[in-house]
mmCIF file of C-alpha atoms in Angstrom:
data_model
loop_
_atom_site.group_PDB
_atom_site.id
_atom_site.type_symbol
_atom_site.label_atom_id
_atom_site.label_comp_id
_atom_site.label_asym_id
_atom_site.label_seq_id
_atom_site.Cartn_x
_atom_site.Cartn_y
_atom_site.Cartn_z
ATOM 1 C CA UNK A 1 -1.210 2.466 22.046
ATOM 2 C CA UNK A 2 -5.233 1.842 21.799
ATOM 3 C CA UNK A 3 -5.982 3.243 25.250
ATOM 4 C CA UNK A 4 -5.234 6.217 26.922
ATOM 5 C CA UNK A 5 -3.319 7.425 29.380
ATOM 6 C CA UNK A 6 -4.418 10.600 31.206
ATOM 7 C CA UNK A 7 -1.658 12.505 31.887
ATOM 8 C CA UNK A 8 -0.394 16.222 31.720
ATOM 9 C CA UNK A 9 0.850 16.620 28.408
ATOM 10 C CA UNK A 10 4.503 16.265 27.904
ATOM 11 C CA UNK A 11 6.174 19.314 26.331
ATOM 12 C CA UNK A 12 6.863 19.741 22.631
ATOM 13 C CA UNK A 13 4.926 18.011 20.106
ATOM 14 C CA UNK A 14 3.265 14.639 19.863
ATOM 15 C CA UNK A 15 3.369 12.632 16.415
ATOM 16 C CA UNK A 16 1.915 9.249 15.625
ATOM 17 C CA UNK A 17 2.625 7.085 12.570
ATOM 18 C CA UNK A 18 -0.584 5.381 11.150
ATOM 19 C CA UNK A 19 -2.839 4.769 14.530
ATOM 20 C CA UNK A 20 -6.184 6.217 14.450
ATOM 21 C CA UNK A 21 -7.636 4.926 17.509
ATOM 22 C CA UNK A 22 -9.184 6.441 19.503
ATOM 23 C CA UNK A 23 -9.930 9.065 16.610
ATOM 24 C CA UNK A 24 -7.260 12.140 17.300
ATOM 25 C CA UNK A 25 -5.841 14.969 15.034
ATOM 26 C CA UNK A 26 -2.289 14.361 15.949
ATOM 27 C CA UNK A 27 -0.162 14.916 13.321
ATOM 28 C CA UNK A 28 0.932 12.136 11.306
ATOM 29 C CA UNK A 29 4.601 11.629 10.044
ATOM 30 C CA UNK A 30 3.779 8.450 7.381
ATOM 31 C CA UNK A 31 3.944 4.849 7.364
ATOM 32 C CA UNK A 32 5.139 3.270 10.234
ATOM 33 C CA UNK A 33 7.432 1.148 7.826
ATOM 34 C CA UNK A 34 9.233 4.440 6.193
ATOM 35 C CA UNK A 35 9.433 7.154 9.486
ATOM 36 C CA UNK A 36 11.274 9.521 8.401
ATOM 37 C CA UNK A 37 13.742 10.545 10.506
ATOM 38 C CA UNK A 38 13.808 14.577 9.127
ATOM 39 C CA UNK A 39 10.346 14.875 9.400
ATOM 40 C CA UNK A 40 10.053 13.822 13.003
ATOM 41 C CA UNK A 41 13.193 16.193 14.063
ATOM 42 C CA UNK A 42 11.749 18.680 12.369
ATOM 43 C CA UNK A 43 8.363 18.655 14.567
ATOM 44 C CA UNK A 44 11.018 18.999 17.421
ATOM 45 C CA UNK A 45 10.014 16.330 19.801
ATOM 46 C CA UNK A 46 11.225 15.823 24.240
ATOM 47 C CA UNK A 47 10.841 12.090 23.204
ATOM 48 C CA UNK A 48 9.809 9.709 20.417
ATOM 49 C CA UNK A 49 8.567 6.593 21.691
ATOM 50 C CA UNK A 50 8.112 3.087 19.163
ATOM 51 C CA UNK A 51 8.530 -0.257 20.048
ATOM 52 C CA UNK A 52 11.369 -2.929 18.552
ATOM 53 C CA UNK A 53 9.758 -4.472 15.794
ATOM 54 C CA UNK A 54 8.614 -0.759 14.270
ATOM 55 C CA UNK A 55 11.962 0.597 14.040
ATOM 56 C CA UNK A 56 13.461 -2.562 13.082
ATOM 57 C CA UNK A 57 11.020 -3.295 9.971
ATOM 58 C CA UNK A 58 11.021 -1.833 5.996
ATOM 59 C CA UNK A 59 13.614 1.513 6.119
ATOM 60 C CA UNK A 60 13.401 1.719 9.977
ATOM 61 C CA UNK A 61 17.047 0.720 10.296
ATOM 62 C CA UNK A 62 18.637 3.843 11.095
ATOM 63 C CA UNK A 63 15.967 5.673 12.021
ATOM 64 C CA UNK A 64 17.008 5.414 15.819
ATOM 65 C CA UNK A 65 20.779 6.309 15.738
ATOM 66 C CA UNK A 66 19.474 9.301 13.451
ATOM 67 C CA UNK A 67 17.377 10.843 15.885
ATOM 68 C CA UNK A 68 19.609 10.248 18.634
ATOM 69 C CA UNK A 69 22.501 11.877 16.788
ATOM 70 C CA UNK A 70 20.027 14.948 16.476
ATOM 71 C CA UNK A 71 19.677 15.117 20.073
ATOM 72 C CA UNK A 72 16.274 13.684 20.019
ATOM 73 C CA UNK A 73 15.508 11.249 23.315
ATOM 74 C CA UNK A 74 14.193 7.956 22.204
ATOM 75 C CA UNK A 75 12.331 5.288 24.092
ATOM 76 C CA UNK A 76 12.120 2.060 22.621
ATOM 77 C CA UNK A 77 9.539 -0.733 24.045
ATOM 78 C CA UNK A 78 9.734 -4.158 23.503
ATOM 79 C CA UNK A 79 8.545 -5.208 20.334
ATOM 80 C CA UNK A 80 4.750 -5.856 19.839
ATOM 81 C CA UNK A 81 4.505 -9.575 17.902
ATOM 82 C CA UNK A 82 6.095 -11.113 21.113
ATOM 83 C CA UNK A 83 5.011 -11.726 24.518
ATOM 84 C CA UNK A 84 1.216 -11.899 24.243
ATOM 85 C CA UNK A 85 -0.724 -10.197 27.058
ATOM 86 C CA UNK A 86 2.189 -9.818 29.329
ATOM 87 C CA UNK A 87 4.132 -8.106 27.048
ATOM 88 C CA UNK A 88 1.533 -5.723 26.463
ATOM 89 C CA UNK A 89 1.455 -4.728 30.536
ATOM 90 C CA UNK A 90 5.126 -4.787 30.170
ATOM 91 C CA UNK A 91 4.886 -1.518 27.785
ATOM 92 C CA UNK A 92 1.986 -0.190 29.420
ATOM 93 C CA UNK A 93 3.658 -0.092 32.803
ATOM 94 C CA UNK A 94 6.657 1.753 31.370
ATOM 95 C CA UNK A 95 4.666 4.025 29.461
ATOM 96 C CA UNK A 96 3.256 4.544 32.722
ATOM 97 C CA UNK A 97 6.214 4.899 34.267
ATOM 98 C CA UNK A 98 6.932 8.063 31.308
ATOM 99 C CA UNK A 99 4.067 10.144 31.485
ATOM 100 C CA UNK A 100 3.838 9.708 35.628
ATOM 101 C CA UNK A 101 0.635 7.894 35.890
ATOM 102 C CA UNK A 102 1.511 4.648 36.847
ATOM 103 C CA UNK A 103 -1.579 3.667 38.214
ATOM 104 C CA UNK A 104 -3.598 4.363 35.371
ATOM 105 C CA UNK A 105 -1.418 1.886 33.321
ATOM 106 C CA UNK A 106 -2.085 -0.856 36.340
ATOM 107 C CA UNK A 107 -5.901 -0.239 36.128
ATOM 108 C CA UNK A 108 -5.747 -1.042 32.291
ATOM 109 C CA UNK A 109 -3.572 -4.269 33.066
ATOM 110 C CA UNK A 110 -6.610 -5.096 35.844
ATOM 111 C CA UNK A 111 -9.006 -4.619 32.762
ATOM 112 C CA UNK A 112 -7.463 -7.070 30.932
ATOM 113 C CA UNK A 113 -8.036 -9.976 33.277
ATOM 114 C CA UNK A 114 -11.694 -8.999 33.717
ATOM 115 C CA UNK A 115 -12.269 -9.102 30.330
ATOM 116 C CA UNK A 116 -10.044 -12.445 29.619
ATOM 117 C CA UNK A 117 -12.415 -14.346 32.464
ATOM 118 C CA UNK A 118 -15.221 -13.594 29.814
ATOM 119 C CA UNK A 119 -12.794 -14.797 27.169
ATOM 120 C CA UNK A 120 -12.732 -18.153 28.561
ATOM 121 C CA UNK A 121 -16.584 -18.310 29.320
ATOM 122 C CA UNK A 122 -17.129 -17.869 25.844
ATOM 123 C CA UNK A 123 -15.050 -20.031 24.396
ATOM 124 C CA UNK A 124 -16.422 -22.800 21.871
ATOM 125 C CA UNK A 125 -15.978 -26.482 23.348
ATOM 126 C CA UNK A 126 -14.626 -27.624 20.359
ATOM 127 C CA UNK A 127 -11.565 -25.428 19.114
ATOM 128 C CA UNK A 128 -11.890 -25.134 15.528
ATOM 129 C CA UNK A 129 -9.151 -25.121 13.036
ATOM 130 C CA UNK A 130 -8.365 -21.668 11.932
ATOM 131 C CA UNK A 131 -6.417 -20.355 9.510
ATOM 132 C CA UNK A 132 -5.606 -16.338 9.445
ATOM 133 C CA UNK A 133 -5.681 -14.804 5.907
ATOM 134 C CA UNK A 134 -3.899 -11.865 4.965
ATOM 135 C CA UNK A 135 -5.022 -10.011 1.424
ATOM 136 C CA UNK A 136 -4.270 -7.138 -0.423
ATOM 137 C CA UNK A 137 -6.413 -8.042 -2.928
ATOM 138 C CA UNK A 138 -7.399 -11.792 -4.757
ATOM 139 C CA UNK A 139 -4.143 -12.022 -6.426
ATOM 140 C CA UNK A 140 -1.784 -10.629 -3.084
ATOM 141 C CA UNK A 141 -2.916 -13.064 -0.291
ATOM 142 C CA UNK A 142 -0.405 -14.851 2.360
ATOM 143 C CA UNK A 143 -1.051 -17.052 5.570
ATOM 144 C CA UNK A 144 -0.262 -15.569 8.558
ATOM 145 C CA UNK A 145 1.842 -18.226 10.396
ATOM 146 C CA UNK A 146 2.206 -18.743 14.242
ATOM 147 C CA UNK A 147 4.087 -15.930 15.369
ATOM 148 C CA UNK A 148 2.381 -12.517 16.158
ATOM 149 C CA UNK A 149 -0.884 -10.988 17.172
ATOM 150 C CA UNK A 150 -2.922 -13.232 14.564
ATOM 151 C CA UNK A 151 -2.032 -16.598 16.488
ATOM 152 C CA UNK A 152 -2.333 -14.661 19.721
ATOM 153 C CA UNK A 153 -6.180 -13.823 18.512
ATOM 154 C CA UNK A 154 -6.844 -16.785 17.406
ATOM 155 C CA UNK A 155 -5.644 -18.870 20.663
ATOM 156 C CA UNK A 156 -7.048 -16.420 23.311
ATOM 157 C CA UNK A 157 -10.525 -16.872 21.533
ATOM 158 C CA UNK A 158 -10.759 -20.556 21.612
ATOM 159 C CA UNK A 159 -9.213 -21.381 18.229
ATOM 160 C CA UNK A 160 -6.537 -23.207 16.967
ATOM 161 C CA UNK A 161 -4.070 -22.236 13.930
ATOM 162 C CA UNK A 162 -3.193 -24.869 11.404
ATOM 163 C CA UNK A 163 -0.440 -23.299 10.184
ATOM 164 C CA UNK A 164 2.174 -25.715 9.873
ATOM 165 C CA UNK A 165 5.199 -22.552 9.911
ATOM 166 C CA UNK A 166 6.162 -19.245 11.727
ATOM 167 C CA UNK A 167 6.421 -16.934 8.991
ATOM 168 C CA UNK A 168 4.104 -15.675 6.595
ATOM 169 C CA UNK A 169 3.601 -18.263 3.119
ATOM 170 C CA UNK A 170 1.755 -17.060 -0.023
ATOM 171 C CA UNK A 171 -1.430 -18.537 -0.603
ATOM 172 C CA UNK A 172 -1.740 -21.485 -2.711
ATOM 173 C CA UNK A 173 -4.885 -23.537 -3.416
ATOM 174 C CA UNK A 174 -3.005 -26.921 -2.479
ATOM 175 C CA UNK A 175 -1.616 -25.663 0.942
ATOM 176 C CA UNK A 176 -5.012 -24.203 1.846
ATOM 177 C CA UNK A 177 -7.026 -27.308 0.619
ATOM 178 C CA UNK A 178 -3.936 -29.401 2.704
ATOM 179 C CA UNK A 179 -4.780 -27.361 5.909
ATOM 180 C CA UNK A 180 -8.783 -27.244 5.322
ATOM 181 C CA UNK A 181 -9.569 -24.819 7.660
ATOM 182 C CA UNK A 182 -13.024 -24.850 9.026
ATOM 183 C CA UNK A 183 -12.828 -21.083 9.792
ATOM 184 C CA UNK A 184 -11.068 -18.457 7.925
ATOM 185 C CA UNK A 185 -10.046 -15.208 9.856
ATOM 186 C CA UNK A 186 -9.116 -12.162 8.176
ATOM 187 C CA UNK A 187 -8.155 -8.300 8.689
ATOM 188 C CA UNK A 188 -11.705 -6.234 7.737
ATOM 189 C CA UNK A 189 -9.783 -4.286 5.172
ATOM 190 C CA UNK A 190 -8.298 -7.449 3.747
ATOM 191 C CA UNK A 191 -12.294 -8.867 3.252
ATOM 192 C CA UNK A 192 -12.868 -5.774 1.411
ATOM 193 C CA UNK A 193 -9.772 -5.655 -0.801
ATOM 194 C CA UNK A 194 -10.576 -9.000 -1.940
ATOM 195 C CA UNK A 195 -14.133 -8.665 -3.165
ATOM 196 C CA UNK A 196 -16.467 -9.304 0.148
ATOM 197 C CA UNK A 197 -17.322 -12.645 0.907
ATOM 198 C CA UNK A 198 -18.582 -13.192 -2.712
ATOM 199 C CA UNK A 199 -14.393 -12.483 -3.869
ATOM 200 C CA UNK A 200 -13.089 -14.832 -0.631
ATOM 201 C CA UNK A 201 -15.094 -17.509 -2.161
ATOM 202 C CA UNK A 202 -13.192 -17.410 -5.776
ATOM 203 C CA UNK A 203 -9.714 -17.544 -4.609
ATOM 204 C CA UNK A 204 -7.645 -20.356 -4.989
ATOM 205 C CA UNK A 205 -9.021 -23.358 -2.727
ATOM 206 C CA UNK A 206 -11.079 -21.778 -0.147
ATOM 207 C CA UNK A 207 -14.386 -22.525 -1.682
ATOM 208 C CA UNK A 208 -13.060 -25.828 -1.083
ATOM 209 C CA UNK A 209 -12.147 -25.683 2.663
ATOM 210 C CA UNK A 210 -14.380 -26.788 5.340
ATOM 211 C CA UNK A 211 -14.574 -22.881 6.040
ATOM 212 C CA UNK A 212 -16.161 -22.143 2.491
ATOM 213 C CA UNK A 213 -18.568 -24.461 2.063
ATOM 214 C CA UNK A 214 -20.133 -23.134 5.466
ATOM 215 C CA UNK A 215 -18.959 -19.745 5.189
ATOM 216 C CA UNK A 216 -16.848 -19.621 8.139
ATOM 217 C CA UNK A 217 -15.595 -16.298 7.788
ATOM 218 C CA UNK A 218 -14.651 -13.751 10.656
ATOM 219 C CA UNK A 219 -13.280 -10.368 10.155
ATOM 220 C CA UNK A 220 -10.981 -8.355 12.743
ATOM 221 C CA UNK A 221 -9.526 -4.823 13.591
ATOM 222 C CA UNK A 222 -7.034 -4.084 11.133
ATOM 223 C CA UNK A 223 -4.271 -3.367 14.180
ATOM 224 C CA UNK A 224 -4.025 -7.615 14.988
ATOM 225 C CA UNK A 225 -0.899 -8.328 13.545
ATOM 226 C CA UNK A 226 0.254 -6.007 16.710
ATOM 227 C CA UNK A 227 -0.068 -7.174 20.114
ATOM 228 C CA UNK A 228 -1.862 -4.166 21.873
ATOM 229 C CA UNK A 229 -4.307 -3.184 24.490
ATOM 230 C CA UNK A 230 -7.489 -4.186 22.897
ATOM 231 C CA UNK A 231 -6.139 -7.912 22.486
ATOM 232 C CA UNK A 232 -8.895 -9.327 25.363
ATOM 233 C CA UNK A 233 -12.074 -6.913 23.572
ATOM 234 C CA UNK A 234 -11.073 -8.296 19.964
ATOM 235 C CA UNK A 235 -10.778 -11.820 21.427
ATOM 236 C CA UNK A 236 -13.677 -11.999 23.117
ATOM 237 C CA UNK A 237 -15.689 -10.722 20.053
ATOM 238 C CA UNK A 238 -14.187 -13.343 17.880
ATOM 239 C CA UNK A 239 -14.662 -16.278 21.210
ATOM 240 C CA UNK A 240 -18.378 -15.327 21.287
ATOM 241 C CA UNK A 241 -18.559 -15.894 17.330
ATOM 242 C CA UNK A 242 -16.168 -19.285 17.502
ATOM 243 C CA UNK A 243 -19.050 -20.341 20.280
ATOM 244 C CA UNK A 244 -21.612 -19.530 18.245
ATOM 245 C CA UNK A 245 -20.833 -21.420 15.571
ATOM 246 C CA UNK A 246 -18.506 -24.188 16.884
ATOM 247 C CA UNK A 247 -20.153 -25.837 20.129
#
């Protein structure tokens, strides 16, 4: 998770898996795609907790029945590309409910509202058509469809995504110049990989979107594609921008 949760430390050690925020020096067991389930018995935990969609993705599989064989407690959350904000206070108030400060996870779940009132003031009038753009590099890009944090962005801040599918689809010129986007949303590592705005611009069709010909681009946190705690601050960031640009 993205906030905290002050509490009196829990005995035994605590391990993350790719989360750097806020900035900590807890040890890191890998990619959240390939835990390994040694390496995290080994660091002899009370409890490992994850969420559904983490231990069910890349070689995740087994990775709970392992740990549990080893004697290792395990607390699994509901998975974090479903359930929007509500889902979010859903694992908060069980993490809560973990470390013994409930109310501290209720104060967070106040937070959100505050800051989702100033979501909808600064929402553009006109929603524009947004597409979300996920890149390794120009020749490894996809389309985020309308499942998971992307689309949940996207809607909270006043947009709407023209993806016509659920799942993720590999960029193609025609689909993009099909869909003409007028704004193109992408991770900030994923602007980078692909050359800055001056690489976005060469690959297929996008120079010839709505988006590139007014250079409609917006970059976001690299943890969207995860429905967490900082949902409402990235949304109003990208709301204000929509507004700014699409009155």
């Amino acid at each position: 998770m993205s906030h905290s949760l002050t509490a009196a430390p829990l005995p035994g050690a605590l391990i993350r898996y790719t989360g750097t925020y806020p900035a900590n020096k807890i040890p890191s067991v890998g990619h959240w795609a390939q835990l390994p389930a040694e390496g995290i018995i080994a660091l002899k935990p009370d409890l490992v907790i994850g969420t559904a969609d983490n231990f069910a993705a890349g070689k995740n599989g087994t990775v709970v029945q392992q740990l549990r064989s080893a004697g290792v407690k395990v607390l699994v959350l509901p998975a974090t590309d479903t359930g929007g904000l509500d889902g979010v206070k859903t694992r908060l108030n069980m993490l809560g409910q973990v470390y013994g400060v409930p109310n501290a996870a209720a104060s967070l779940t106040r937070s959100f509202d505050t800051t989702m009132k100033s979501v909808q003031a600064n929402k553009p009038k006109n929603a524009p058509k947004v597409i979300f753009l996920y890149a390794h590099s120009p020749s490894d890009a996809s389309i985020y469809g309308t499942d998971g944090g992307a689309n949940e962005l996207i809607t909270l801040a006043g947009g709407r995504n023209i993806a016509p599918f659920k799942d993720t689809k590999t960029l193609t010129a025609e689909a993009l110049v099909a869909m003409n986007p007028d704004a193109i949303v992408m991770l900030e590592r994923g602007l980078d990989g692909v050359g800055g705005v001056e690489g976005l611009l060469k690959m297929p069709g996008v120079a010839q979107t709505n988006a590139g010909k007014n250079k409609r681009f917006y970059t976001v946190d690299n943890s969207i594609r995860w429905i967490g705690p900082r949902l409402p601050e990235f949304a109003l960031k990208l709301a204000r921008q929509f507004k700014a640009d699409f009155r």
